[in-house]
CSV table of C-alpha atoms in Angstrom, one decimal:
chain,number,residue,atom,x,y,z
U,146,UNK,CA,106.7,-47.3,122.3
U,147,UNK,CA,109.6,-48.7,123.6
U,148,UNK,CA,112.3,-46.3,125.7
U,149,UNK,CA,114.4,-48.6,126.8
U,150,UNK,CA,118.0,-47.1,126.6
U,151,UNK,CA,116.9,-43.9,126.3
U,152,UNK,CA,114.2,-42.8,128.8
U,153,UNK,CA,116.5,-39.2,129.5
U,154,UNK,CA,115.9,-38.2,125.8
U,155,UNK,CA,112.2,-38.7,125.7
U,156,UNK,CA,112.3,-37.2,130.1
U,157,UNK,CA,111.0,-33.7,128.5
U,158,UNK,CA,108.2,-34.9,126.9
U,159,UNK,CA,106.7,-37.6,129.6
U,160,UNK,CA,106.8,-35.1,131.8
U,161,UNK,CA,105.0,-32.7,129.2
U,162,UNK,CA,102.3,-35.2,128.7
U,163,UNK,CA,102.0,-36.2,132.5
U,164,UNK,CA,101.9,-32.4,133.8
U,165,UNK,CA,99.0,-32.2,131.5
U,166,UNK,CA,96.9,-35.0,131.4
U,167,UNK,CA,94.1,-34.8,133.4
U,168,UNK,CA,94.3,-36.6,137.2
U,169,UNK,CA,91.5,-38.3,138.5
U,170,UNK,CA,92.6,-38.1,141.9
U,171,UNK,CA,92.9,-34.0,141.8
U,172,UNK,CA,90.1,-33.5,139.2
U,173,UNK,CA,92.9,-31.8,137.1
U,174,UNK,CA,96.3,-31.7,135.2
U,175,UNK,CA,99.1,-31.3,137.4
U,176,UNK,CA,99.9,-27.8,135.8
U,177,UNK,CA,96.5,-26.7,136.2
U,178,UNK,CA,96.5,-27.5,140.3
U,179,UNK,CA,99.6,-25.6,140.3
U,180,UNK,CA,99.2,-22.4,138.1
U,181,UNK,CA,95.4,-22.2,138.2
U,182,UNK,CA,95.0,-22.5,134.7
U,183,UNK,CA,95.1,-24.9,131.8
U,184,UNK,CA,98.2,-25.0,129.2
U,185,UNK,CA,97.5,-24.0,126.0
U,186,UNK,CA,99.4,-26.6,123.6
U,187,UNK,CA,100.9,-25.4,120.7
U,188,UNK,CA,97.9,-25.7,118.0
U,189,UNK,CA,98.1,-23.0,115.2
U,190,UNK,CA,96.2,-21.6,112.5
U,191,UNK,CA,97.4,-22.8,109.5
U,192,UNK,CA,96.3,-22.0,105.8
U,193,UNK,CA,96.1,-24.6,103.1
U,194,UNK,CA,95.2,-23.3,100.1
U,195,UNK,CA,91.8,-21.3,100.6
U,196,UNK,CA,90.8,-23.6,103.3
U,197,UNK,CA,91.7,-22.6,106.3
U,198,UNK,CA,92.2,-25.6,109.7
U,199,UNK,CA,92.7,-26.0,112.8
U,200,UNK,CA,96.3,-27.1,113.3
U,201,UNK,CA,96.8,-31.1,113.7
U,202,UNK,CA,95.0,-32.8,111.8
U,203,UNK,CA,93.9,-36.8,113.0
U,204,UNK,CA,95.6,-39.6,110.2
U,205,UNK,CA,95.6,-42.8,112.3
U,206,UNK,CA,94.5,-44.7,115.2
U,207,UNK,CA,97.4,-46.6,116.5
U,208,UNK,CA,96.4,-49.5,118.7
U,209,UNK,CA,93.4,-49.1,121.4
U,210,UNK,CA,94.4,-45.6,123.0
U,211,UNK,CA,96.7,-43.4,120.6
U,212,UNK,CA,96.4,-41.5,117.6
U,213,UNK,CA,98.4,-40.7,115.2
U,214,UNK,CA,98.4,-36.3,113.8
U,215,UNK,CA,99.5,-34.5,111.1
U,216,UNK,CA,101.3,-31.1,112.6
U,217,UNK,CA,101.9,-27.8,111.4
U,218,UNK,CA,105.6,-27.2,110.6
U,219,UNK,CA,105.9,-24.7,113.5
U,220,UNK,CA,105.3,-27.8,116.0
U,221,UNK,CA,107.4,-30.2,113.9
U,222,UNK,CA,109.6,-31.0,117.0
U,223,UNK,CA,106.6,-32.4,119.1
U,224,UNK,CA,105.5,-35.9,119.1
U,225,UNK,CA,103.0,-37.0,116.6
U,226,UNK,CA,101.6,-39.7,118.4
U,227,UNK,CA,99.1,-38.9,121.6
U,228,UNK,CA,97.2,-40.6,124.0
U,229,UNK,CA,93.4,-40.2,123.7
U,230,UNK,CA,93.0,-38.7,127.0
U,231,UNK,CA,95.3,-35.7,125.3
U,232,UNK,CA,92.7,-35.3,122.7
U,233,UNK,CA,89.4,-33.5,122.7
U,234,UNK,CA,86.2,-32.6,119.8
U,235,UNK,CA,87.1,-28.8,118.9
U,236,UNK,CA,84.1,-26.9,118.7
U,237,UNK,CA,85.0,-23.6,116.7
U,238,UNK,CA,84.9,-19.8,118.4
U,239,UNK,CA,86.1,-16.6,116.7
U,240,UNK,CA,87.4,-15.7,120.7
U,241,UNK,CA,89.7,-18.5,120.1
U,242,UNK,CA,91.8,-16.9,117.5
U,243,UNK,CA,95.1,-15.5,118.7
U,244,UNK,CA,97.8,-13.9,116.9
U,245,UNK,CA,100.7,-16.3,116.4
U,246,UNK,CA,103.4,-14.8,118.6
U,247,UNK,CA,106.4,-17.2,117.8
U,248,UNK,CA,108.6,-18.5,120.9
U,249,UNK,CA,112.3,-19.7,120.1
U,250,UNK,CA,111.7,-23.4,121.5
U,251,UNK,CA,114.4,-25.2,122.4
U,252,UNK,CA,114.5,-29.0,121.4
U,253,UNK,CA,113.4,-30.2,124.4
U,254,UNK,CA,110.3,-28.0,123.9
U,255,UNK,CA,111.0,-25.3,126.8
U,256,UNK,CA,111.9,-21.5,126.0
U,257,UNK,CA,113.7,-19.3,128.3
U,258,UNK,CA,111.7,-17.1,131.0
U,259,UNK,CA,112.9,-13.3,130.8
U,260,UNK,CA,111.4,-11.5,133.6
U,261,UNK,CA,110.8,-7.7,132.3
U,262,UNK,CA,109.1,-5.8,135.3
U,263,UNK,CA,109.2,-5.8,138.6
U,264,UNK,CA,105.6,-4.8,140.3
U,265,UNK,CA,105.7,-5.1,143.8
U,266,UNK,CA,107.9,-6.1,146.3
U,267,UNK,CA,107.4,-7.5,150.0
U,268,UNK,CA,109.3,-9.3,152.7
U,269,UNK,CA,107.9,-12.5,154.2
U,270,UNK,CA,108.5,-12.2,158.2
U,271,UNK,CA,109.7,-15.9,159.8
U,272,UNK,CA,111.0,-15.7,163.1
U,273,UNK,CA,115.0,-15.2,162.9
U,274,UNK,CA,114.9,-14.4,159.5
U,275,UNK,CA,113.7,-11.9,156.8
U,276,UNK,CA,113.4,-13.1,153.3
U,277,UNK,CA,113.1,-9.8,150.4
U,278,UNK,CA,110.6,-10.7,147.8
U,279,UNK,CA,109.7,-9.3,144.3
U,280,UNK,CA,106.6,-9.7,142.2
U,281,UNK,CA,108.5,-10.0,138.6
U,282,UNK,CA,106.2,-9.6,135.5
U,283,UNK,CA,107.5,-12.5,132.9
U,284,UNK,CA,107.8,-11.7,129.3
U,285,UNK,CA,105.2,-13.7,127.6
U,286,UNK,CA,103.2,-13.9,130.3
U,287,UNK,CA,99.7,-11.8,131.3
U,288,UNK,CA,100.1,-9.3,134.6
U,289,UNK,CA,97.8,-11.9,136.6
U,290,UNK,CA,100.4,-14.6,136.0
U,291,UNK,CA,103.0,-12.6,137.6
U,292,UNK,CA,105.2,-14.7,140.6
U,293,UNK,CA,106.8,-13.6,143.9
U,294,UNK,CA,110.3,-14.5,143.4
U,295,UNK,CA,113.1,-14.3,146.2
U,296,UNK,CA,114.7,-10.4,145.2
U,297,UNK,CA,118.5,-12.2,145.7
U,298,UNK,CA,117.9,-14.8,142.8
U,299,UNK,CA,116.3,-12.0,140.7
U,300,UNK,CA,119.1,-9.8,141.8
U,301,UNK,CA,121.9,-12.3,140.5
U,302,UNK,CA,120.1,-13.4,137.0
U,303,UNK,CA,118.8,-9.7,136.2
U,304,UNK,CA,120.1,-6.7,138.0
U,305,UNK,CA,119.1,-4.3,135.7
U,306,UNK,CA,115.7,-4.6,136.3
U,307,UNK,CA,116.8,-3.1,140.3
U,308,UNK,CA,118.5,-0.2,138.1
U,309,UNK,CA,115.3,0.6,136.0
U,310,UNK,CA,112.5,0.7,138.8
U,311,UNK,CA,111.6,2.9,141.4
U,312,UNK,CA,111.4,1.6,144.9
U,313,UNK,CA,108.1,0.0,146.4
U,314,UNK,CA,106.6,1.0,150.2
U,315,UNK,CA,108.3,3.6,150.7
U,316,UNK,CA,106.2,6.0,149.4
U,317,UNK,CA,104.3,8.0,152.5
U,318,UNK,CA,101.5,9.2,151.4
C-alpha cells in the first residue's frame, strides 16, 4: 500500500493497527500494557438470510501477509485489508454475544468520551503542591475502567457533573 502523499489521512488507522497488534518485546498490544485489557474490534452479528455469521468474512489473500474481508455495513469505514498478525481462528461461545450498542464513530474511527459520574475523589500530595483528583465513570465504559482525572480539566469540560454529586471524604462517620 503505498502512502506516500498522504501518510496524515491514513495516521488514525496505523496507529489503530500498531496500538493493537501484538509486541514481542512487551508480550502484548500497546493498548493492552496500558489499559489492562484487550480491545474489542468492531465485529458484529450480522444476519444473512436464516444463516446467521460472524461479522467479516475472509475473500482474499493479498500477497504473503494480508487478507483481504468482507465487512458488515456498520464497520464500512474500516479498512478491509489486514495484516495476518490482526487475524485469529474464531472458535464460537454463546458468552460472546453482546447486544449491539451502536457508537456515533467519527471518520477517523474515534467517538467522543462523555464522562457521566464522578465516584471518588482524592488529592495526590507532592511537595509544594496539591493536585485535586476525580475518579469519573465514562459513558460506555464498565465501573472498573473508571480513570482518575485532574478535577480542574473535568471541572472546565463538564461542570455539571460538580452540581449533581455529593461531596466525597467529608463524611465523619
Amino acid at each position: 500500500m503505498d502512502f506516500a502523499g498522504c501518510s496524515d489521512e491514513h495516521l488514525p488507522l496505523m496507529e489503530f493497527s500498531y496500538n493493537n497488534n501484538y509486541q514481542a518485546t512487551i508480550q502484548m498490544a500497546p493498548f493492552e500494557a496500558l489499559y489492562g485489557r484487550r480491545l474489542w474490534t468492531p465485529v458484529f452479528w450480522e444476519e444473512v438470510g436464516t444463516q446467521q455469521l460472524m461479522g467479516p468474512k475472509l475473500v482474499q489473500r493479498i500477497g504473503v501477509v494480508a487478507y483481504r474481508l468482507v465487512l458488515p455495513p456498520t464497520v464500512a469505514t474500516v479498512h478491509n485489508v489486514f495484516h495476518v498478525s490482526m487475524l485469529r481462528k474464531y472458535t464460537p461461545d454463546p458468552t460472546h454475544i453482546i447486544e449491539d450498542e451502536a457508537l456515533p464513530l467519527r471518520e477517523d474511527l474515534s467517538y467522543e468520551e462523555a464522562p457521566i459520574k464522578i465516584i471518588s475523589r482524592d488529592v495526590k500530595r507532592l511537595r509544594n503542591k496539591e493536585i485535586p483528583l476525580v475518579k469519573v465513570l465514562w459513558g460506555n465504559h464498565l465501573d472498573s475502567e473508571a480513570t482518575w482525572e485532574r478535577e480542574d480539566d473535568v471541572r472546565k469540560s463538564c461542570l455539571k457533573l460538580f452540581l449533581e454529586q455529593p461531596t466525597f471524604g467529608d463524611e465523619s462517620s
